[in-house]
mmCIF file of C-alpha atoms in Angstrom:
data_model
loop_
_atom_site.group_PDB
_atom_site.id
_atom_site.type_symbol
_atom_site.label_atom_id
_atom_site.label_comp_id
_atom_site.label_asym_id
_atom_site.label_seq_id
_atom_site.Cartn_x
_atom_site.Cartn_y
_atom_site.Cartn_z
ATOM 1 C CA MET A 231 2.105 -1.178 12.107
ATOM 2 C CA ASP A 232 -1.125 0.804 12.143
ATOM 3 C CA ALA A 233 -4.082 0.846 14.524
ATOM 4 C CA GLY A 234 -7.058 3.164 14.508
ATOM 5 C CA ILE A 235 -10.635 3.671 15.626
ATOM 6 C CA SER A 236 -12.999 3.771 12.657
ATOM 7 C CA ARG A 237 -16.671 4.307 11.976
ATOM 8 C CA TYR A 238 -18.403 3.165 8.815
ATOM 9 C CA SER A 239 -22.018 3.895 7.846
ATOM 10 C CA VAL A 240 -24.090 3.188 4.738
ATOM 11 C CA HIS A 241 -27.527 4.444 3.713
ATOM 12 C CA SER A 242 -29.997 2.986 1.226
ATOM 13 C CA ASN A 243 -33.172 4.437 -0.246
ATOM 14 C CA ALA A 244 -36.046 3.202 -2.403
ATOM 15 C CA TRP A 245 -36.031 3.557 -6.147
ATOM 16 C CA ASP A 246 -39.616 2.290 -6.459
ATOM 17 C CA GLY A 247 -41.218 5.486 -5.108
ATOM 18 C CA SER A 248 -42.171 4.029 -1.721
ATOM 19 C CA GLY A 249 -39.988 6.489 0.215
ATOM 20 C CA ARG A 250 -38.337 3.763 2.320
ATOM 21 C CA THR A 251 -34.835 4.225 3.751
ATOM 22 C CA ALA A 252 -32.409 1.944 5.610
ATOM 23 C CA SER A 253 -29.100 2.566 7.399
ATOM 24 C CA GLN A 254 -26.348 0.521 9.027
ATOM 25 C CA SER A 255 -23.265 1.658 10.923
ATOM 26 C CA VAL A 256 -20.479 0.185 13.043
ATOM 27 C CA TRP A 257 -17.481 1.275 15.119
ATOM 28 C CA ALA A 258 -14.346 -0.826 14.610
ATOM 29 C CA LEU A 259 -10.649 -1.088 15.402
ATOM 30 C CA SER A 260 -8.903 -1.051 12.030
ATOM 31 C CA PRO A 261 -5.310 -2.043 11.088
ATOM 32 C CA SER A 262 -4.756 0.116 7.995
ATOM 33 C CA GLY A 263 -6.161 3.635 8.304
ATOM 34 C CA ASN A 264 -2.929 5.277 7.153
ATOM 35 C CA LEU A 265 -0.639 2.396 6.167
ATOM 36 C CA ALA A 266 -1.473 -1.300 5.796
ATOM 37 C CA SER A 267 0.006 -3.242 8.731
ATOM 38 C CA ARG A 268 2.579 -5.746 7.548
ATOM 39 C CA ILE A 269 5.699 -7.687 8.442
ATOM 40 C CA GLY A 270 8.383 -8.819 6.041
ATOM 41 C CA ILE A 271 11.821 -10.173 5.262
ATOM 42 C CA ARG A 272 14.168 -8.774 2.612
ATOM 43 C CA ALA A 273 17.609 -9.949 1.572
ATOM 44 C CA VAL A 274 20.042 -8.780 -1.121
ATOM 45 C CA GLU A 275 23.294 -10.403 -2.247
ATOM 46 C CA ASP A 276 25.825 -8.381 -4.205
ATOM 47 C CA LEU A 277 27.091 -10.554 -7.058
ATOM 48 C CA GLY A 278 29.636 -8.003 -8.274
ATOM 49 C CA GLY A 279 29.819 -6.192 -11.593
ATOM 50 C CA GLY A 280 26.654 -4.216 -10.866
ATOM 51 C CA SER A 281 24.527 -7.351 -10.422
ATOM 52 C CA SER A 282 22.608 -8.597 -7.394
ATOM 53 C CA ALA A 283 20.112 -11.252 -6.343
ATOM 54 C CA SER A 284 17.313 -10.529 -3.879
ATOM 55 C CA MET A 285 14.215 -11.928 -2.190
ATOM 56 C CA TRP A 286 11.194 -10.189 -0.633
ATOM 57 C CA LEU A 287 8.569 -11.804 1.599
ATOM 58 C CA GLU A 288 5.791 -9.585 2.962
ATOM 59 C CA ALA A 289 2.779 -10.703 5.015
ATOM 60 C CA PRO A 290 -0.321 -8.783 6.152
ATOM 61 C CA VAL A 291 -0.788 -8.349 9.910
ATOM 62 C CA THR A 292 -4.231 -8.182 11.527
ATOM 63 C CA ASN A 293 -2.974 -6.467 14.645
ATOM 64 C CA ASP A 294 -6.520 -5.516 15.671
ATOM 65 C CA THR A 295 -7.124 -9.166 16.628
ATOM 66 C CA GLY A 296 -3.682 -10.767 16.447
ATOM 67 C CA GLY A 297 -5.302 -13.618 14.537
ATOM 68 C CA GLY A 298 -5.204 -14.898 10.999
ATOM 69 C CA ALA A 299 -2.869 -17.334 9.305
ATOM 70 C CA LEU A 300 0.543 -15.987 8.332
ATOM 71 C CA ASN A 301 0.868 -15.809 4.555
ATOM 72 C CA PHE A 302 3.048 -13.811 2.229
ATOM 73 C CA GLY A 303 0.165 -12.709 0.030
ATOM 74 C CA ARG A 304 1.289 -9.081 -0.050
ATOM 75 C CA ARG A 305 4.517 -9.974 -1.860
ATOM 76 C CA SER A 306 6.620 -13.060 -2.407
ATOM 77 C CA THR A 307 9.359 -12.569 -5.003
ATOM 78 C CA VAL A 308 12.909 -13.412 -5.976
ATOM 79 C CA SER A 309 14.832 -11.158 -8.352
ATOM 80 C CA MET A 310 17.955 -10.854 -10.446
ATOM 81 C CA THR A 311 19.019 -7.251 -11.015
ATOM 82 C CA SER A 312 21.595 -5.645 -13.291
ATOM 83 C CA GLN A 313 22.402 -1.943 -13.106
ATOM 84 C CA GLN A 314 22.708 -1.969 -16.889
ATOM 85 C CA TRP A 315 19.860 -4.242 -17.976
ATOM 86 C CA GLY A 316 17.244 -3.946 -15.239
ATOM 87 C CA GLU A 317 15.459 -6.469 -13.037
ATOM 88 C CA VAL A 318 13.735 -9.794 -13.687
ATOM 89 C CA ARG A 319 11.296 -10.581 -10.870
ATOM 90 C CA LEU A 320 9.437 -13.854 -10.199
ATOM 91 C CA GLY A 321 6.568 -14.575 -7.812
ATOM 92 C CA ARG A 322 3.571 -12.730 -6.365
ATOM 93 C CA ASP A 323 3.576 -8.952 -6.733
ATOM 94 C CA HIS A 324 1.482 -5.842 -7.445
ATOM 95 C CA THR A 325 0.139 -5.616 -10.989
ATOM 96 C CA PRO A 326 1.439 -2.735 -13.142
ATOM 97 C CA SER A 327 -2.110 -1.568 -13.931
ATOM 98 C CA PHE A 328 -2.857 -1.075 -10.204
ATOM 99 C CA LEU A 329 0.178 1.074 -9.410
ATOM 100 C CA ASN A 330 -1.251 4.338 -10.789
ATOM 101 C CA ASP A 331 -4.295 3.902 -8.519
ATOM 102 C CA TRP A 332 -1.829 3.836 -5.614
ATOM 103 C CA ALA A 333 0.893 6.260 -6.687
ATOM 104 C CA PHE A 334 -1.443 9.165 -7.534
ATOM 105 C CA ASP A 335 -3.859 8.777 -4.626
ATOM 106 C CA PRO A 336 -3.198 11.306 -1.804
ATOM 107 C CA PHE A 337 -4.206 8.578 0.694
ATOM 108 C CA ASN A 338 -2.038 5.849 -0.916
ATOM 109 C CA VAL A 339 -5.045 3.490 -1.128
ATOM 110 C CA ASN A 340 -5.415 3.265 2.665
ATOM 111 C CA GLY A 341 -8.184 4.006 5.142
ATOM 112 C CA VAL A 342 -11.530 5.635 4.450
ATOM 113 C CA GLY A 343 -9.861 8.065 2.022
ATOM 114 C CA VAL A 344 -8.904 5.209 -0.321
ATOM 115 C CA ASN A 345 -9.020 5.991 -4.045
ATOM 116 C CA LEU A 346 -12.595 5.464 -5.283
ATOM 117 C CA ILE A 347 -11.259 4.103 -8.579
ATOM 118 C CA ALA A 348 -9.471 1.361 -6.625
ATOM 119 C CA VAL A 349 -12.630 0.509 -4.661
ATOM 120 C CA VAL A 350 -14.762 0.106 -7.793
ATOM 121 C CA SER A 351 -12.018 -1.898 -9.544
ATOM 122 C CA SER A 352 -11.736 -4.182 -6.507
ATOM 123 C CA ASN A 353 -15.520 -4.635 -6.411
ATOM 124 C CA LEU A 354 -15.496 -5.539 -10.106
ATOM 125 C CA ALA A 355 -12.646 -8.053 -9.684
ATOM 126 C CA ILE A 356 -14.453 -9.745 -6.796
ATOM 127 C CA GLY A 357 -17.903 -9.628 -8.369
ATOM 128 C CA ARG A 358 -16.864 -11.110 -11.699
ATOM 129 C CA ALA A 359 -14.631 -13.757 -10.079
ATOM 130 C CA LEU A 360 -17.655 -14.972 -8.097
ATOM 131 C CA GLY A 361 -19.958 -14.532 -11.083
ATOM 132 C CA THR A 362 -17.831 -16.733 -13.334
ATOM 133 C CA GLN A 363 -17.151 -19.445 -10.742
ATOM 134 C CA THR A 364 -20.423 -20.450 -9.064
ATOM 135 C CA THR A 365 -19.327 -23.672 -7.329
ATOM 136 C CA GLY A 366 -16.887 -24.372 -4.513
ATOM 137 C CA THR A 367 -16.028 -22.471 -1.355
ATOM 138 C CA LEU A 368 -15.625 -18.712 -1.297
ATOM 139 C CA THR A 369 -11.820 -18.909 -1.471
ATOM 140 C CA GLU A 370 -12.023 -21.446 -4.327
ATOM 141 C CA ARG A 371 -14.257 -19.109 -6.324
ATOM 142 C CA LEU A 372 -12.010 -16.063 -5.908
ATOM 143 C CA LEU A 373 -8.882 -15.566 -7.988
ATOM 144 C CA GLY A 374 -5.682 -16.200 -6.063
ATOM 145 C CA GLY A 375 -7.476 -18.274 -3.452
ATOM 146 C CA GLY A 376 -8.854 -15.157 -1.760
ATOM 147 C CA LEU A 377 -5.489 -13.488 -1.068
ATOM 148 C CA SER A 378 -5.534 -9.662 -1.008
ATOM 149 C CA ALA A 379 -9.230 -9.724 -0.035
ATOM 150 C CA GLY A 380 -10.121 -11.470 -3.300
ATOM 151 C CA THR A 381 -8.891 -8.650 -5.551
ATOM 152 C CA ASP A 382 -6.559 -10.739 -7.763
ATOM 153 C CA SER A 383 -5.702 -9.985 -10.546
ATOM 154 C CA TYR A 384 -6.484 -6.296 -10.023
ATOM 155 C CA LEU A 385 -4.317 -5.473 -7.013
ATOM 156 C CA ARG A 386 -1.790 -8.313 -7.144
ATOM 157 C CA ALA A 387 -1.159 -11.432 -9.197
ATOM 158 C CA SER A 388 0.416 -14.797 -8.436
ATOM 159 C CA ASN A 389 2.702 -16.955 -10.581
ATOM 160 C CA THR A 390 4.178 -13.921 -12.330
ATOM 161 C CA ILE A 391 7.294 -13.107 -14.255
ATOM 162 C CA GLY A 392 8.113 -9.424 -14.550
ATOM 163 C CA TYR A 393 10.703 -7.113 -16.012
ATOM 164 C CA HIS A 394 11.626 -3.649 -14.629
ATOM 165 C CA LEU A 395 13.686 -1.092 -16.539
ATOM 166 C CA PRO A 396 17.033 -0.082 -15.007
ATOM 167 C CA GLN A 397 17.548 3.275 -13.342
ATOM 168 C CA GLY A 398 19.430 6.072 -15.046
ATOM 169 C CA LEU A 399 17.248 6.433 -18.155
ATOM 170 C CA GLY A 400 16.652 10.160 -17.798
ATOM 171 C CA GLY A 401 13.704 9.684 -15.466
ATOM 172 C CA VAL A 402 11.991 7.008 -17.560
ATOM 173 C CA TYR A 403 10.737 3.974 -15.619
ATOM 174 C CA GLY A 404 8.613 1.023 -16.591
ATOM 175 C CA GLN A 405 7.731 -2.611 -16.161
ATOM 176 C CA LEU A 406 6.007 -5.586 -17.791
ATOM 177 C CA MET A 407 4.268 -8.516 -16.088
ATOM 178 C CA TYR A 408 2.734 -11.828 -17.111
ATOM 179 C CA ALA A 409 0.915 -14.195 -14.752
ATOM 180 C CA PHE A 410 0.647 -17.865 -15.672
ATOM 181 C CA PRO A 411 -2.927 -19.134 -15.169
ATOM 182 C CA GLU A 412 -1.806 -22.727 -14.516
ATOM 183 C CA ASN A 413 -5.142 -24.122 -15.768
ATOM 184 C CA THR A 414 -6.741 -24.932 -19.120
ATOM 185 C CA SER A 415 -9.500 -22.281 -18.922
ATOM 186 C CA LYS A 416 -6.864 -19.475 -18.627
ATOM 187 C CA ARG A 417 -8.602 -18.245 -15.447
ATOM 188 C CA GLY A 418 -6.189 -16.028 -13.530
ATOM 189 C CA ARG A 419 -4.014 -15.087 -16.494
ATOM 190 C CA TYR A 420 -2.779 -11.514 -16.323
ATOM 191 C CA ALA A 421 -0.716 -9.413 -18.724
ATOM 192 C CA GLY A 422 0.126 -5.765 -18.260
ATOM 193 C CA GLY A 423 2.672 -3.005 -18.286
ATOM 194 C CA ARG A 424 3.428 0.497 -17.079
ATOM 195 C CA ILE A 425 5.632 3.261 -18.436
ATOM 196 C CA GLY A 426 6.367 6.571 -16.754
ATOM 197 C CA TRP A 427 8.651 9.549 -16.401
ATOM 198 C CA ALA A 428 9.678 11.188 -13.131
ATOM 199 C CA GLN A 429 12.103 14.061 -12.849
ATOM 200 C CA GLY A 430 12.200 16.952 -10.423
ATOM 201 C CA PRO A 431 8.681 17.794 -9.263
ATOM 202 C CA THR A 432 6.967 15.930 -12.115
ATOM 203 C CA ASP A 433 5.774 12.335 -12.253
ATOM 204 C CA VAL A 434 3.478 10.889 -14.935
ATOM 205 C CA ALA A 435 2.691 7.259 -15.840
ATOM 206 C CA LEU A 436 0.488 5.195 -18.147
ATOM 207 C CA GLY A 437 -0.664 1.711 -17.122
ATOM 208 C CA TYR A 438 -2.568 -1.103 -18.839
ATOM 209 C CA GLY A 439 -3.528 -4.610 -17.835
ATOM 210 C CA GLU A 440 -5.792 -7.499 -18.835
ATOM 211 C CA SER A 441 -7.128 -10.004 -16.312
ATOM 212 C CA MET A 442 -8.634 -13.201 -17.744
ATOM 213 C CA LEU A 443 -11.603 -14.622 -15.844
ATOM 214 C CA GLY A 444 -11.562 -17.728 -18.004
ATOM 215 C CA THR A 445 -13.071 -19.390 -21.027
ATOM 216 C CA PHE A 446 -16.268 -21.332 -20.307
ATOM 217 C CA ASN A 447 -18.336 -23.179 -22.927
ATOM 218 C CA GLY A 448 -16.807 -21.023 -25.631
ATOM 219 C CA ARG A 449 -17.418 -17.755 -23.728
ATOM 220 C CA LYS A 450 -14.439 -15.624 -22.727
ATOM 221 C CA GLU A 451 -14.479 -12.840 -20.126
ATOM 222 C CA THR A 452 -11.690 -10.321 -19.523
ATOM 223 C CA ILE A 453 -11.296 -7.175 -17.407
ATOM 224 C CA LYS A 454 -9.218 -4.560 -19.255
ATOM 225 C CA SER A 455 -7.786 -1.626 -17.266
ATOM 226 C CA LEU A 456 -6.242 1.526 -18.735
ATOM 227 C CA ASN A 457 -5.152 4.471 -16.601
ATOM 228 C CA LEU A 458 -3.061 7.619 -16.737
ATOM 229 C CA GLY A 459 -1.838 9.372 -13.612
ATOM 230 C CA GLY A 460 0.353 12.301 -12.761
ATOM 231 C CA SER A 461 1.559 14.554 -9.984
ATOM 232 C CA TYR A 462 3.408 17.848 -9.653
ATOM 233 C CA ASN A 463 5.070 19.070 -6.476
ATOM 234 C CA PHE A 464 4.864 22.861 -6.236
ATOM 235 C CA GLY A 465 6.588 22.791 -2.834
ATOM 236 C CA PRO A 466 3.803 24.209 -0.656
ATOM 237 C CA VAL A 467 1.370 21.750 -2.248
ATOM 238 C CA LYS A 468 1.569 18.541 -4.273
ATOM 239 C CA VAL A 469 -1.187 18.068 -6.841
ATOM 240 C CA LEU A 470 -2.180 14.551 -7.966
ATOM 241 C CA GLY A 471 -4.645 13.238 -10.529
ATOM 242 C CA GLU A 472 -5.734 10.111 -12.374
ATOM 243 C CA TRP A 473 -7.941 9.120 -15.295
ATOM 244 C CA SER A 474 -9.071 5.509 -15.561
ATOM 245 C CA GLN A 475 -11.168 3.369 -17.887
ATOM 246 C CA VAL A 476 -11.989 -0.235 -17.001
ATOM 247 C CA ARG A 477 -13.861 -2.501 -19.405
ATOM 248 C CA ASN A 478 -15.598 -5.764 -18.546
ATOM 249 C CA ALA A 479 -15.362 -7.510 -21.924
ATOM 250 C CA ARG A 480 -17.459 -10.626 -22.593
ATOM 251 C CA SER A 481 -17.440 -12.505 -25.866
ATOM 252 C CA ASP A 482 -21.144 -13.423 -25.562
ATOM 253 C CA VAL A 483 -22.442 -9.829 -25.624
ATOM 254 C CA ALA A 484 -22.176 -7.202 -28.324
ATOM 255 C CA ALA A 485 -20.951 -4.337 -26.124
ATOM 256 C CA THR A 486 -18.846 -4.129 -22.976
ATOM 257 C CA ASP A 487 -19.661 -2.549 -19.630
ATOM 258 C CA ARG A 488 -17.392 0.404 -18.875
ATOM 259 C CA TYR A 489 -16.241 2.192 -15.738
ATOM 260 C CA ASP A 490 -14.843 5.696 -16.342
ATOM 261 C CA GLY A 491 -13.000 7.184 -13.379
ATOM 262 C CA LEU A 492 -11.458 10.531 -12.471
ATOM 263 C CA LEU A 493 -9.569 11.565 -9.320
ATOM 264 C CA ALA A 494 -7.995 14.852 -8.261
ATOM 265 C CA GLY A 495 -6.202 15.433 -4.988
ATOM 266 C CA VAL A 496 -3.635 17.371 -2.997
ATOM 267 C CA GLN A 497 -1.077 16.806 -0.250
ATOM 268 C CA VAL A 498 -0.090 19.916 1.710
ATOM 269 C CA PRO A 499 2.919 19.629 4.069
ATOM 270 C CA VAL A 500 3.070 22.176 6.882
ATOM 271 C CA GLY A 501 6.064 21.481 9.119
ATOM 272 C CA ASN A 502 5.383 18.167 10.883
ATOM 273 C CA HIS A 503 1.826 18.170 9.581
ATOM 274 C CA GLN A 504 0.265 17.089 6.292
ATOM 275 C CA LEU A 505 -3.189 17.869 4.932
ATOM 276 C CA ARG A 506 -4.748 15.546 2.360
ATOM 277 C CA ALA A 507 -7.812 15.858 0.169
ATOM 278 C CA SER A 508 -9.301 14.159 -2.876
ATOM 279 C CA VAL A 509 -12.435 14.172 -4.991
ATOM 280 C CA ALA A 510 -13.260 11.270 -7.295
ATOM 281 C CA ARG A 511 -16.023 10.039 -9.573
ATOM 282 C CA VAL A 512 -16.627 6.730 -11.327
ATOM 283 C CA GLN A 513 -19.371 6.438 -13.937
ATOM 284 C CA PHE A 514 -20.762 3.045 -14.954
ATOM 285 C CA LYS A 515 -21.904 2.785 -18.560
ATOM 286 C CA ASN A 516 -23.967 -0.314 -19.231
ATOM 287 C CA GLY A 517 -22.931 -1.923 -22.503
ATOM 288 C CA GLN A 518 -26.456 -3.247 -23.037
ATOM 289 C CA GLY A 519 -28.059 0.158 -22.564
ATOM 290 C CA THR A 520 -30.228 -1.012 -19.664
ATOM 291 C CA GLY A 521 -29.200 1.653 -17.154
ATOM 292 C CA ASP A 522 -26.112 3.602 -16.110
ATOM 293 C CA ALA A 523 -24.974 4.613 -12.611
ATOM 294 C CA SER A 524 -22.317 6.727 -10.919
ATOM 295 C CA VAL A 525 -20.579 7.188 -7.577
ATOM 296 C CA ASN A 526 -18.772 10.236 -6.158
ATOM 297 C CA LYS A 527 -16.406 10.577 -3.204
ATOM 298 C CA LEU A 528 -14.924 13.393 -1.146
ATOM 299 C CA ALA A 529 -12.104 12.606 1.295
ATOM 300 C CA LEU A 530 -10.205 14.818 3.762
ATOM 301 C CA GLY A 531 -7.265 13.803 5.949
ATOM 302 C CA TYR A 532 -4.673 15.080 8.403
ATOM 303 C CA VAL A 533 -1.357 13.521 9.481
ATOM 304 C CA HIS A 534 0.768 14.742 12.407
ATOM 305 C CA ASN A 535 4.291 13.305 12.298
ATOM 306 C CA LEU A 536 5.552 12.795 15.852
ATOM 307 C CA SER A 537 8.904 11.531 14.514
ATOM 308 C CA LYS A 538 10.381 10.044 11.355
ATOM 309 C CA SER A 539 8.640 6.731 12.068
ATOM 310 C CA THR A 540 5.526 7.582 14.105
ATOM 311 C CA ALA A 541 2.443 9.628 13.231
ATOM 312 C CA LEU A 542 -1.094 10.360 14.369
ATOM 313 C CA TYR A 543 -3.719 10.619 11.645
ATOM 314 C CA THR A 544 -7.393 11.192 11.001
ATOM 315 C CA SER A 545 -9.476 10.931 7.821
ATOM 316 C CA VAL A 546 -13.122 11.370 6.874
ATOM 317 C CA SER A 547 -14.936 10.593 3.641
ATOM 318 C CA ARG A 548 -18.394 10.861 2.118
ATOM 319 C CA ILE A 549 -19.698 8.769 -0.781
ATOM 320 C CA SER A 550 -22.829 9.433 -2.845
ATOM 321 C CA VAL A 551 -24.352 6.978 -5.331
ATOM 322 C CA SER A 552 -26.685 7.821 -8.225
ATOM 323 C CA ASN A 553 -28.969 5.181 -9.784
ATOM 324 C CA GLY A 554 -27.336 2.527 -7.598
ATOM 325 C CA SER A 555 -30.023 -0.026 -8.451
ATOM 326 C CA ASN A 556 -28.472 -0.415 -11.911
ATOM 327 C CA ASN A 557 -25.242 -1.925 -10.553
ATOM 328 C CA PRO A 558 -25.378 -2.126 -6.736
ATOM 329 C CA GLY A 559 -22.645 -4.726 -6.244
ATOM 330 C CA ILE A 560 -19.968 -2.699 -8.060
ATOM 331 C CA ILE A 561 -21.005 0.967 -7.885
ATOM 332 C CA GLY A 562 -22.330 0.589 -4.326
ATOM 333 C CA ALA A 563 -18.989 1.668 -2.846
ATOM 334 C CA THR A 564 -18.409 1.765 0.920
ATOM 335 C CA PRO A 565 -15.630 3.531 2.902
ATOM 336 C CA LEU A 566 -13.444 0.404 2.897
ATOM 337 C CA ALA A 567 -11.104 -0.798 0.142
ATOM 338 C CA VAL A 568 -13.643 -3.461 -0.897
ATOM 339 C CA SER A 569 -17.397 -3.188 -0.451
ATOM 340 C CA SER A 570 -18.375 -6.843 0.021
ATOM 341 C CA ALA A 571 -19.317 -7.875 3.569
ATOM 342 C CA LEU A 572 -18.532 -11.466 2.536
ATOM 343 C CA ILE A 573 -14.894 -10.477 2.019
ATOM 344 C CA MET A 574 -14.435 -7.758 4.651
ATOM 345 C CA PRO A 575 -16.945 -7.435 7.548
ATOM 346 C CA GLN A 576 -18.720 -4.059 7.349
ATOM 347 C CA PRO A 577 -22.187 -2.454 7.142
ATOM 348 C CA SER A 578 -24.097 -3.408 4.000
ATOM 349 C CA TYR A 579 -26.503 -1.590 1.740
ATOM 350 C CA SER A 580 -30.050 -2.956 1.801
ATOM 351 C CA THR A 581 -30.732 -5.752 -0.682
ATOM 352 C CA SER A 582 -34.515 -5.711 -0.115
ATOM 353 C CA PRO A 583 -36.628 -5.452 -3.301
ATOM 354 C CA GLY A 584 -36.938 -1.869 -4.468
ATOM 355 C CA MET A 585 -33.936 -0.612 -2.446
ATOM 356 C CA GLN A 586 -30.629 0.772 -3.744
ATOM 357 C CA PRO A 587 -27.304 2.154 -2.400
ATOM 358 C CA ARG A 588 -27.505 5.897 -1.767
ATOM 359 C CA SER A 589 -24.605 7.173 0.394
ATOM 360 C CA ALA A 590 -21.886 6.233 2.886
ATOM 361 C CA MET A 591 -19.526 7.885 5.344
ATOM 362 C CA GLY A 592 -16.253 6.813 6.936
ATOM 363 C CA PHE A 593 -14.001 8.065 9.729
ATOM 364 C CA ASP A 594 -10.515 7.015 10.923
ATOM 365 C CA PHE A 595 -8.391 8.174 13.852
ATOM 366 C CA GLY A 596 -5.230 6.270 14.654
ATOM 367 C CA LEU A 597 -1.515 5.771 15.194
ATOM 368 C CA ARG A 598 1.012 4.587 12.602
ATOM 369 C CA MET A 599 4.557 3.303 13.177
ATOM 370 C CA ILE A 600 7.168 2.403 10.552
ATOM 371 C CA PHE A 601 10.247 0.446 11.552
#
């Protein structure tokens, strides 16, 4: 469980030369500044001969209000595992192409320090899901019925079958996943994989995934994600980094929009304390040549471990946007994991004519417990 006091602010300016500015800010009680609040059930049965069967149900908890319907949208899987052959997993789970965004982020994709690459990828998943399904309620228009804040099939996918390599392969690990769309337009289909190597202080992994937004009137749209991440633990400091390229491919246009991302960060343990920092940049390259944009982020954090299960934490971040008018809905990143006020209540950049996203700041201070 996690609870913190947070402040989010966003600032817009005019691109039309009028000199106008606009700002919004809010204080909030947040449930995931250091670790996403959750509750779950796990069970494992030993079948003998190095084989086992297991199930995992995990639900988000909005402990700031105590409300919300209980669902197992974070994870809902059953598995069959062999020490020799690996694991076959069925159900709802993280996508392989997301895991590098999480594993090589010093803030583990939580709080205002969240990986900027993950924020832009989430914005793209939400924006294109709504853009390709214009009728119905909000949850009907989003992939996965709006689970995981509408970020399917970037963050997680439903109706999946996956395979995970066994342990004991000299540090090599990997997985494959396919999500059945369960409709004729192929909307919600996902296919991806991840392969990595971890031994001693070194960890490096390559991930790829394709999320189908559907085929409509002969037009097909797919989001293709490729990323490479790595970390090295020097002892006094752990260095992390990621390169990412996400393409929004549409069959009705000659060229695809592209989002090129870079992140570099550190985690510095000092006794019961840990310092965190990251810098990240995502550049939008318009496939039609009508205007590019970019967004940069600096994040700093501190964790004080009171025990093995309890910690105090604080984080602060600053975001700057260049040429935000060219792609405000995607590149207009905010301090939260997704930037849409429709999905997650938060301050919004101005949408008045001639205005564009310019900058944002975020702050968290809270308490985290693991049990």
